[in-house]
């Protein structure tokens, strides 16, 4: 598994796989052009990048990274590719001759892979793949927490890095709760949305504690971040832009409403990060590969485990909560209407934050009296099998599910 720095990235929405990754690919390609007489660059997006790249502003991301070069973008929606997030960058001379060609593949969460440009390929730093491996390593090495284990493999500055991540998450929540106005994306006037986090939070303040106050407050926090992402503003991939509201909402609630200290919340990011890393290692966190279960399901699992850590539960209970959250998102399709990460994505962030909280309650109160027969590794394996079986239309193509029903004509 790779560093937690590769899971938690600070960058612009609305999509880590469609925005952050193409931007990073463009920067990497640009480095390869040193000394070449480049007159223009052509970029072709394939698969999901071609079908929903415009809605995710993929073309704007790569152009912004290649400012000094005339750049032409092609959306090839017909050519079959082995990977649904494939990009081809071609540098041309003044006669149109190809000086350099490089394929990049977006893996989800902003991560890249390229056989032709290995500089973008991130290396594994952890010698294990599963939650079972982590439990064994803790036992074998006589360590008490996942953080202790991570510190043996991560860079020395990882504590400071994760504190910056936490503060960026909280800044995004706060900004989302104060922002108003339209979300500048959707071409269909029937589906035009305005930011609602501020209004949702105001509604939560009027609710009695027994009538869902916590749940609607969590949703307001999650909406705020998800709406920022949809507007192309800075968020933290946790594990993706499309699911970036879930973990920040839960941690912000613990800090503001339960007075959990920042250092404890920072340390919970180790637990959440390893949960996300296991999914990334053994399945996928990209909606275009595994459906929305891979994004929002993973985010909910990460948040559930983090809550358990902050509330002093055992490692087994953290696993229980993470498994519970993921299990009940199995089969969820990725069906953004018109290719924008707005409908149903923003609302799913709120629902996933509530589910994370509910999974924590199950781990705290039900786990002691009912043995769970499903491990977290089991549910990740099931998620991969489910994602592999999903129709292409339900993997961030805007061709199935709600996207098909509400398609812009």
CSV table of C-alpha atoms in Angstrom, one decimal:
chain,number,residue,atom,x,y,z
A,1,UNK,CA,0.0,0.0,0.0
A,2,UNK,CA,1.1,3.6,-0.7
A,3,UNK,CA,1.6,6.6,1.6
A,4,UNK,CA,-1.4,8.3,3.2
A,5,UNK,CA,-0.2,11.4,1.4
A,6,UNK,CA,-1.4,9.8,-1.8
A,7,UNK,CA,-4.8,9.2,-0.3
A,8,UNK,CA,-5.4,12.6,1.3
A,9,UNK,CA,-4.6,15.3,-1.4
A,10,UNK,CA,-5.5,18.9,-1.3
A,11,UNK,CA,-6.8,20.1,-4.7
A,12,UNK,CA,-9.7,21.6,-6.6
A,13,UNK,CA,-13.0,19.8,-7.2
A,14,UNK,CA,-15.2,18.6,-8.7
A,15,UNK,CA,-13.5,15.2,-9.4
A,16,UNK,CA,-10.2,13.8,-8.3
A,17,UNK,CA,-10.1,11.3,-11.1
A,18,UNK,CA,-11.4,13.7,-13.8
A,19,UNK,CA,-9.9,17.0,-12.5
A,20,UNK,CA,-6.9,16.6,-10.2
A,21,UNK,CA,-5.5,13.6,-12.1
A,22,UNK,CA,-5.6,15.2,-15.5
A,23,UNK,CA,-4.1,18.3,-14.1
A,24,UNK,CA,-1.2,16.3,-12.6
A,25,UNK,CA,-0.8,14.4,-15.9
A,26,UNK,CA,-0.5,17.6,-17.8
A,27,UNK,CA,2.2,18.9,-15.4
A,28,UNK,CA,4.1,15.6,-15.7
A,29,UNK,CA,3.8,15.7,-19.5
A,30,UNK,CA,5.0,19.2,-19.6
A,31,UNK,CA,8.2,18.2,-17.8
A,32,UNK,CA,9.0,15.7,-20.6
A,33,UNK,CA,9.0,18.4,-23.2
A,34,UNK,CA,12.1,20.2,-22.1
A,35,UNK,CA,14.3,21.0,-25.1
A,36,UNK,CA,11.8,19.9,-27.7
A,37,UNK,CA,10.5,22.3,-30.4
A,38,UNK,CA,6.9,22.0,-29.3
A,39,UNK,CA,4.3,24.1,-31.2
A,40,UNK,CA,1.1,22.5,-30.0
A,41,UNK,CA,-0.3,19.8,-27.8
A,42,UNK,CA,-3.3,17.5,-28.4
A,43,UNK,CA,-5.0,15.7,-25.6
A,44,UNK,CA,-7.6,12.9,-26.1
A,45,UNK,CA,-9.8,11.7,-23.3
A,46,UNK,CA,-11.3,8.2,-23.5
A,47,UNK,CA,-13.9,6.2,-21.6
A,48,UNK,CA,-15.5,7.9,-18.6
A,49,UNK,CA,-13.2,10.9,-19.1
A,50,UNK,CA,-14.7,11.4,-22.6
A,51,UNK,CA,-18.3,10.9,-21.5
A,52,UNK,CA,-18.2,13.1,-18.4
A,53,UNK,CA,-15.0,15.1,-18.7
A,54,UNK,CA,-16.8,18.3,-19.8
A,55,UNK,CA,-19.0,18.1,-16.7
A,56,UNK,CA,-16.0,17.6,-14.5
A,57,UNK,CA,-14.0,20.4,-16.2
A,58,UNK,CA,-11.2,18.0,-17.3
A,59,UNK,CA,-10.4,20.1,-20.3
A,60,UNK,CA,-10.1,23.2,-18.2
A,61,UNK,CA,-7.7,21.4,-15.8
A,62,UNK,CA,-5.3,20.3,-18.5
A,63,UNK,CA,-5.3,23.6,-20.3
A,64,UNK,CA,-4.5,25.5,-17.1
A,65,UNK,CA,-1.5,23.3,-16.6
A,66,UNK,CA,-0.3,23.8,-20.2
A,67,UNK,CA,-0.7,27.6,-20.3
A,68,UNK,CA,2.1,28.4,-22.7
A,69,UNK,CA,1.2,25.8,-25.3
A,70,UNK,CA,-1.7,25.9,-27.7
A,71,UNK,CA,-3.8,22.9,-26.7
A,72,UNK,CA,-6.6,21.0,-28.4
A,73,UNK,CA,-8.9,18.7,-26.5
A,74,UNK,CA,-10.6,15.7,-28.1
A,75,UNK,CA,-13.3,13.7,-26.3
A,76,UNK,CA,-13.3,10.2,-28.0
A,77,UNK,CA,-16.5,8.5,-26.9
A,78,UNK,CA,-16.2,5.6,-29.3
A,79,UNK,CA,-12.8,4.1,-29.2
A,80,UNK,CA,-12.7,1.2,-26.7
A,81,UNK,CA,-10.0,1.3,-24.1
A,82,UNK,CA,-8.9,-1.1,-21.4
A,83,UNK,CA,-9.0,1.5,-18.7
A,84,UNK,CA,-12.0,3.8,-18.3
A,85,UNK,CA,-9.9,6.8,-17.3
A,86,UNK,CA,-7.4,6.9,-20.2
A,87,UNK,CA,-5.7,10.1,-21.5
A,88,UNK,CA,-3.3,10.5,-24.4
A,89,UNK,CA,-1.0,13.5,-24.6
A,90,UNK,CA,0.7,14.3,-27.9
A,91,UNK,CA,3.3,17.1,-28.4
A,92,UNK,CA,3.5,18.4,-32.0
A,93,UNK,CA,6.1,20.4,-33.9
A,94,UNK,CA,5.3,23.2,-36.3
A,95,UNK,CA,4.7,20.7,-39.1
A,96,UNK,CA,2.3,18.6,-37.0
A,97,UNK,CA,4.8,15.8,-36.4
A,98,UNK,CA,4.4,14.0,-33.1
A,99,UNK,CA,7.5,14.6,-31.0
A,100,UNK,CA,6.2,12.9,-27.8
A,101,UNK,CA,3.3,10.7,-27.0
A,102,UNK,CA,2.3,9.6,-23.5
A,103,UNK,CA,-0.6,7.7,-22.1
A,104,UNK,CA,-1.8,8.4,-18.5
A,105,UNK,CA,-4.3,6.5,-16.5
A,106,UNK,CA,-6.3,8.0,-13.7
A,107,UNK,CA,-6.7,5.5,-10.9
A,108,UNK,CA,-9.0,7.4,-8.6
A,109,UNK,CA,-8.3,9.9,-5.8
A,110,UNK,CA,-6.0,11.9,-8.1
A,111,UNK,CA,-3.5,9.0,-8.5
A,112,UNK,CA,-1.9,8.4,-11.9
A,113,UNK,CA,-0.2,5.5,-13.7
A,114,UNK,CA,1.8,5.6,-16.9
A,115,UNK,CA,3.9,2.9,-18.6
A,116,UNK,CA,5.6,5.6,-20.6
A,117,UNK,CA,6.2,8.1,-17.8
A,118,UNK,CA,7.1,6.2,-14.7
A,119,UNK,CA,7.8,9.4,-12.8
A,120,UNK,CA,4.1,9.6,-11.9
A,121,UNK,CA,3.9,6.0,-10.6
A,122,UNK,CA,3.7,6.1,-6.8
A,123,UNK,CA,5.6,3.4,-4.9
A,124,UNK,CA,4.2,1.1,-2.2
A,125,UNK,CA,5.7,1.9,1.3
A,126,UNK,CA,3.6,-0.6,3.4
A,127,UNK,CA,4.4,-4.3,3.2
A,128,UNK,CA,0.8,-5.4,3.8
A,129,UNK,CA,-2.4,-5.4,1.8
A,130,UNK,CA,-5.3,-6.1,4.1
A,131,UNK,CA,-6.9,-5.3,7.5
A,132,UNK,CA,-5.9,-8.8,8.6
A,133,UNK,CA,-2.3,-8.0,7.7
A,134,UNK,CA,-2.5,-4.8,9.7
A,135,UNK,CA,-3.8,-6.6,12.8
A,136,UNK,CA,-1.1,-9.2,12.5
A,137,UNK,CA,1.6,-6.5,12.1
A,138,UNK,CA,0.3,-4.7,15.2
A,139,UNK,CA,0.5,-7.9,17.2
A,140,UNK,CA,3.9,-9.1,15.8
A,141,UNK,CA,5.5,-5.7,16.3
A,142,UNK,CA,4.0,-5.1,19.8
A,143,UNK,CA,2.2,-1.9,18.7
A,144,UNK,CA,-1.0,-0.6,20.2
A,145,UNK,CA,-2.4,1.7,17.5
A,146,UNK,CA,-2.6,2.0,13.8
A,147,UNK,CA,-0.8,5.4,14.1
A,148,UNK,CA,2.2,3.6,15.7
A,149,UNK,CA,2.3,1.3,12.8
A,150,UNK,CA,2.1,4.0,10.2
A,151,UNK,CA,4.9,6.0,11.8
A,152,UNK,CA,7.2,3.1,11.0
A,153,UNK,CA,6.7,3.6,7.2
A,154,UNK,CA,5.6,7.2,6.6
A,155,UNK,CA,7.8,10.3,6.2
A,156,UNK,CA,8.8,12.0,9.5
A,157,UNK,CA,6.6,14.9,8.7
A,158,UNK,CA,3.4,12.8,8.4
A,159,UNK,CA,1.9,14.2,11.7
A,160,UNK,CA,2.3,17.8,10.4
A,161,UNK,CA,0.9,16.8,7.0
A,162,UNK,CA,-2.2,15.2,8.5
A,163,UNK,CA,-2.8,18.2,10.7
A,164,UNK,CA,-2.7,20.4,7.6
A,165,UNK,CA,-5.2,18.0,6.0
A,166,UNK,CA,-7.5,18.3,9.0
A,167,UNK,CA,-7.3,22.1,9.0
A,168,UNK,CA,-8.1,22.2,5.3
A,169,UNK,CA,-11.1,19.9,5.8
A,170,UNK,CA,-12.4,22.2,8.5
A,171,UNK,CA,-11.8,25.3,6.4
A,172,UNK,CA,-13.8,23.8,3.6
A,173,UNK,CA,-16.7,23.0,6.0
A,174,UNK,CA,-16.7,26.5,7.3
A,175,UNK,CA,-16.6,28.0,3.9
A,176,UNK,CA,-19.4,25.8,2.7
A,177,UNK,CA,-21.6,26.8,5.6
A,178,UNK,CA,-21.4,30.5,4.7
A,179,UNK,CA,-21.5,30.4,0.9
A,180,UNK,CA,-24.6,31.1,-1.1
A,181,UNK,CA,-25.5,31.3,-4.8
A,182,UNK,CA,-25.8,28.9,-7.8
A,183,UNK,CA,-23.5,25.9,-8.4
A,184,UNK,CA,-22.1,26.9,-11.7
A,185,UNK,CA,-22.2,23.8,-13.8
A,186,UNK,CA,-25.5,22.3,-14.9
A,187,UNK,CA,-26.7,23.1,-18.4
A,188,UNK,CA,-30.2,22.0,-17.8
A,189,UNK,CA,-32.3,24.8,-16.2
A,190,UNK,CA,-34.7,22.3,-14.7
A,191,UNK,CA,-31.9,20.9,-12.6
A,192,UNK,CA,-30.0,24.0,-11.7
A,193,UNK,CA,-29.1,23.9,-8.0
A,194,UNK,CA,-28.1,26.6,-5.6
A,195,UNK,CA,-25.9,26.1,-2.5
A,196,UNK,CA,-28.0,24.9,0.4
A,197,UNK,CA,-25.5,24.0,3.2
A,198,UNK,CA,-26.1,27.3,5.0
A,199,UNK,CA,-29.9,26.9,4.9
A,200,UNK,CA,-29.7,23.2,5.9
A,201,UNK,CA,-27.5,24.2,8.9
A,202,UNK,CA,-30.0,26.9,9.9
A,203,UNK,CA,-32.8,24.3,9.7
A,204,UNK,CA,-30.8,22.0,11.9
A,205,UNK,CA,-30.4,24.7,14.6
A,206,UNK,CA,-34.2,24.8,14.9
A,207,UNK,CA,-34.6,21.0,15.3
A,208,UNK,CA,-35.0,19.4,18.7
A,209,UNK,CA,-32.3,16.9,19.7
A,210,UNK,CA,-34.8,14.0,19.5
A,211,UNK,CA,-35.9,14.9,16.0
A,212,UNK,CA,-32.8,14.4,14.0
A,213,UNK,CA,-30.7,17.5,15.0
A,214,UNK,CA,-27.4,15.6,14.8
A,215,UNK,CA,-28.2,14.0,11.5
A,216,UNK,CA,-29.2,17.2,9.8
A,217,UNK,CA,-26.3,19.0,11.3
A,218,UNK,CA,-23.9,16.3,9.9
A,219,UNK,CA,-25.6,16.6,6.5
A,220,UNK,CA,-25.1,20.4,6.5
A,221,UNK,CA,-21.4,20.0,7.1
A,222,UNK,CA,-21.2,17.4,4.4
A,223,UNK,CA,-23.2,19.5,2.0
A,224,UNK,CA,-20.9,22.4,2.6
A,225,UNK,CA,-17.8,20.5,1.5
A,226,UNK,CA,-19.5,18.7,-1.4
A,227,UNK,CA,-20.9,22.0,-2.7
A,228,UNK,CA,-17.4,23.5,-2.6
A,229,UNK,CA,-16.1,20.6,-4.6
A,230,UNK,CA,-18.9,20.9,-7.2
A,231,UNK,CA,-17.9,24.5,-7.6
A,232,UNK,CA,-14.3,23.6,-8.3
A,233,UNK,CA,-13.0,24.9,-4.9
A,234,UNK,CA,-10.3,23.5,-2.7
A,235,UNK,CA,-11.1,20.3,-0.8
A,236,UNK,CA,-9.3,17.2,0.5
A,237,UNK,CA,-9.8,13.9,-1.3
A,238,UNK,CA,-11.1,11.6,1.4
A,239,UNK,CA,-10.8,9.4,-0.6
A,240,UNK,CA,-12.1,11.4,-3.7
A,241,UNK,CA,-13.5,14.8,-4.5
A,242,UNK,CA,-17.0,13.3,-5.1
A,243,UNK,CA,-17.0,11.9,-1.6
A,244,UNK,CA,-15.0,14.6,0.0
A,245,UNK,CA,-17.7,15.8,2.4
A,246,UNK,CA,-18.2,12.7,4.5
A,247,UNK,CA,-15.1,12.4,6.6
A,248,UNK,CA,-14.7,16.2,7.2
A,249,UNK,CA,-18.4,16.4,8.3
A,250,UNK,CA,-18.0,13.7,10.9
A,251,UNK,CA,-14.7,15.0,12.2
A,252,UNK,CA,-16.0,18.6,12.3
A,253,UNK,CA,-19.0,17.5,14.2
A,254,UNK,CA,-16.9,15.7,16.8
A,255,UNK,CA,-14.8,18.8,17.2
A,256,UNK,CA,-17.5,21.5,17.4
A,257,UNK,CA,-20.3,19.5,18.9
A,258,UNK,CA,-18.5,17.0,21.0
A,259,UNK,CA,-15.3,18.9,21.8
A,260,UNK,CA,-12.9,16.2,20.6
A,261,UNK,CA,-9.3,17.7,20.5
A,262,UNK,CA,-7.6,18.4,17.2
A,263,UNK,CA,-4.8,16.0,17.9
A,264,UNK,CA,-7.2,13.2,18.5
A,265,UNK,CA,-9.0,14.0,15.3
A,266,UNK,CA,-5.6,14.2,13.5
A,267,UNK,CA,-4.7,10.8,14.7
A,268,UNK,CA,-8.0,9.4,13.6
A,269,UNK,CA,-6.9,10.2,10.0
A,270,UNK,CA,-4.4,7.4,10.3
A,271,UNK,CA,-7.2,4.9,11.0
A,272,UNK,CA,-9.4,6.3,8.3
A,273,UNK,CA,-6.5,6.5,5.8
A,274,UNK,CA,-5.6,2.8,6.2
A,275,UNK,CA,-9.2,1.9,5.7
A,276,UNK,CA,-9.2,3.9,2.4
A,277,UNK,CA,-5.8,2.5,1.4
A,278,UNK,CA,-7.1,-1.1,1.8
A,279,UNK,CA,-10.0,-0.4,-0.5
A,280,UNK,CA,-7.7,1.4,-3.0
A,281,UNK,CA,-5.3,-1.6,-2.9
A,282,UNK,CA,-7.8,-4.4,-3.3
A,283,UNK,CA,-10.7,-2.8,-5.2
A,284,UNK,CA,-11.0,0.8,-6.3
A,285,UNK,CA,-12.0,4.2,-5.0
A,286,UNK,CA,-13.0,5.5,-8.5
A,287,UNK,CA,-16.6,5.7,-9.4
A,288,UNK,CA,-15.8,5.0,-13.1
A,289,UNK,CA,-14.3,1.7,-12.1
A,290,UNK,CA,-16.3,0.4,-9.1
A,291,UNK,CA,-19.5,2.6,-9.1
A,292,UNK,CA,-20.4,5.1,-6.4
A,293,UNK,CA,-20.0,2.3,-3.8
A,294,UNK,CA,-16.2,2.7,-4.3
A,295,UNK,CA,-16.3,6.4,-3.5
A,296,UNK,CA,-19.1,7.1,-1.1
A,297,UNK,CA,-19.0,3.6,0.5
A,298,UNK,CA,-15.3,4.0,1.1
A,299,UNK,CA,-15.7,7.5,2.5
A,300,UNK,CA,-18.4,6.3,4.9
A,301,UNK,CA,-16.2,3.4,6.1
A,302,UNK,CA,-13.3,5.7,6.7
A,303,UNK,CA,-15.5,8.1,8.7
A,304,UNK,CA,-17.1,5.3,10.7
A,305,UNK,CA,-13.7,3.9,11.7
A,306,UNK,CA,-12.4,7.4,12.6
A,307,UNK,CA,-15.4,8.1,14.8
A,308,UNK,CA,-14.8,4.8,16.6
A,309,UNK,CA,-11.2,5.8,17.2
A,310,UNK,CA,-12.1,9.2,18.6
A,311,UNK,CA,-14.6,7.7,20.9
A,312,UNK,CA,-12.2,5.2,22.3
A,313,UNK,CA,-13.5,2.0,20.8
A,314,UNK,CA,-11.3,-1.1,20.1
A,315,UNK,CA,-9.6,-2.0,16.9
A,316,UNK,CA,-12.2,-4.7,16.4
A,317,UNK,CA,-15.0,-2.2,16.7
A,318,UNK,CA,-13.3,0.1,14.2
A,319,UNK,CA,-13.2,-2.7,11.7
A,320,UNK,CA,-16.9,-3.6,12.5
A,321,UNK,CA,-18.0,0.0,11.9
A,322,UNK,CA,-16.0,0.2,8.6
A,323,UNK,CA,-17.4,-3.1,7.4
A,324,UNK,CA,-21.0,-2.1,8.4
A,325,UNK,CA,-20.8,1.2,6.5
A,326,UNK,CA,-19.4,-0.3,3.3
A,327,UNK,CA,-21.7,-3.3,3.3
A,328,UNK,CA,-24.8,-1.3,3.0
A,329,UNK,CA,-23.6,0.7,0.1
A,330,UNK,CA,-22.8,-2.4,-2.0
A,331,UNK,CA,-24.1,-2.1,-5.5
A,332,UNK,CA,-24.5,1.7,-5.5
A,333,UNK,CA,-24.1,3.0,-9.0
A,334,UNK,CA,-22.2,6.1,-10.1
A,335,UNK,CA,-24.8,8.1,-12.1
A,336,UNK,CA,-24.1,11.8,-12.1
A,337,UNK,CA,-26.8,13.7,-14.0
A,338,UNK,CA,-25.4,15.4,-17.1
A,339,UNK,CA,-21.9,14.3,-15.9
A,340,UNK,CA,-21.7,16.8,-13.1
A,341,UNK,CA,-20.9,15.9,-9.5
A,342,UNK,CA,-24.0,17.5,-8.2
A,343,UNK,CA,-27.0,15.2,-8.5
A,344,UNK,CA,-27.1,12.8,-6.7
A,345,UNK,CA,-23.6,13.3,-5.4
A,346,UNK,CA,-24.0,16.1,-2.9
A,347,UNK,CA,-26.9,14.5,-1.1
A,348,UNK,CA,-25.1,11.2,-1.0
A,349,UNK,CA,-22.3,12.9,1.0
A,350,UNK,CA,-24.9,13.8,3.7
A,351,UNK,CA,-26.4,10.3,3.7
A,352,UNK,CA,-23.0,8.7,4.0
A,353,UNK,CA,-22.0,10.9,7.0
A,354,UNK,CA,-25.2,9.8,8.7
A,355,UNK,CA,-24.4,6.2,7.9
A,356,UNK,CA,-20.9,6.5,9.3
A,357,UNK,CA,-22.4,7.8,12.5
A,358,UNK,CA,-24.9,4.9,12.6
A,359,UNK,CA,-22.2,2.4,11.9
A,360,UNK,CA,-20.3,3.7,14.9
A,361,UNK,CA,-23.4,3.2,17.1
A,362,UNK,CA,-23.7,-0.4,15.8
A,363,UNK,CA,-20.0,-1.0,16.6
A,364,UNK,CA,-20.4,0.5,20.1
A,365,UNK,CA,-23.6,-1.1,21.2
A,366,UNK,CA,-24.3,-4.1,18.9
A,367,UNK,CA,-20.8,-5.5,18.4
A,368,UNK,CA,-20.4,-6.5,22.1
A,369,UNK,CA,-23.6,-8.7,21.9
A,370,UNK,CA,-23.6,-10.0,18.3
A,371,UNK,CA,-20.6,-11.4,16.6
A,372,UNK,CA,-20.1,-10.0,13.1
A,373,UNK,CA,-19.5,-12.8,10.5
A,374,UNK,CA,-18.2,-10.4,7.8
A,375,UNK,CA,-14.7,-8.9,8.0
A,376,UNK,CA,-13.7,-5.6,6.4
A,377,UNK,CA,-11.5,-7.6,4.0
A,378,UNK,CA,-14.6,-9.6,3.1
A,379,UNK,CA,-16.7,-6.6,2.3
A,380,UNK,CA,-13.9,-5.0,0.2
A,381,UNK,CA,-13.6,-8.2,-1.8
A,382,UNK,CA,-17.4,-8.2,-2.3
A,383,UNK,CA,-17.3,-4.6,-3.3
A,384,UNK,CA,-14.8,-5.3,-6.0
A,385,UNK,CA,-16.8,-8.3,-7.3
A,386,UNK,CA,-19.9,-6.1,-7.4
A,387,UNK,CA,-18.1,-3.2,-9.1
A,388,UNK,CA,-16.7,-5.6,-11.8
A,389,UNK,CA,-20.2,-6.8,-12.4
A,390,UNK,CA,-21.8,-3.4,-12.7
A,391,UNK,CA,-22.9,-2.4,-16.2
A,392,UNK,CA,-20.7,0.2,-17.9
A,393,UNK,CA,-23.7,2.6,-17.8
A,394,UNK,CA,-23.5,2.7,-14.0
A,395,UNK,CA,-19.8,3.7,-13.8
A,396,UNK,CA,-19.7,7.5,-14.1
A,397,UNK,CA,-20.7,7.6,-17.8
A,398,UNK,CA,-23.9,9.6,-17.2
A,399,UNK,CA,-25.7,6.9,-19.3
A,400,UNK,CA,-27.5,5.0,-16.5
A,401,UNK,CA,-29.5,5.4,-13.3
A,402,UNK,CA,-30.6,8.9,-12.4
A,403,UNK,CA,-28.5,10.3,-15.2
A,404,UNK,CA,-30.6,8.4,-17.7
A,405,UNK,CA,-33.9,9.5,-16.1
A,406,UNK,CA,-33.0,13.1,-15.8
A,407,UNK,CA,-30.8,13.5,-18.8
A,408,UNK,CA,-30.4,17.0,-20.3
A,409,UNK,CA,-32.1,17.0,-23.7
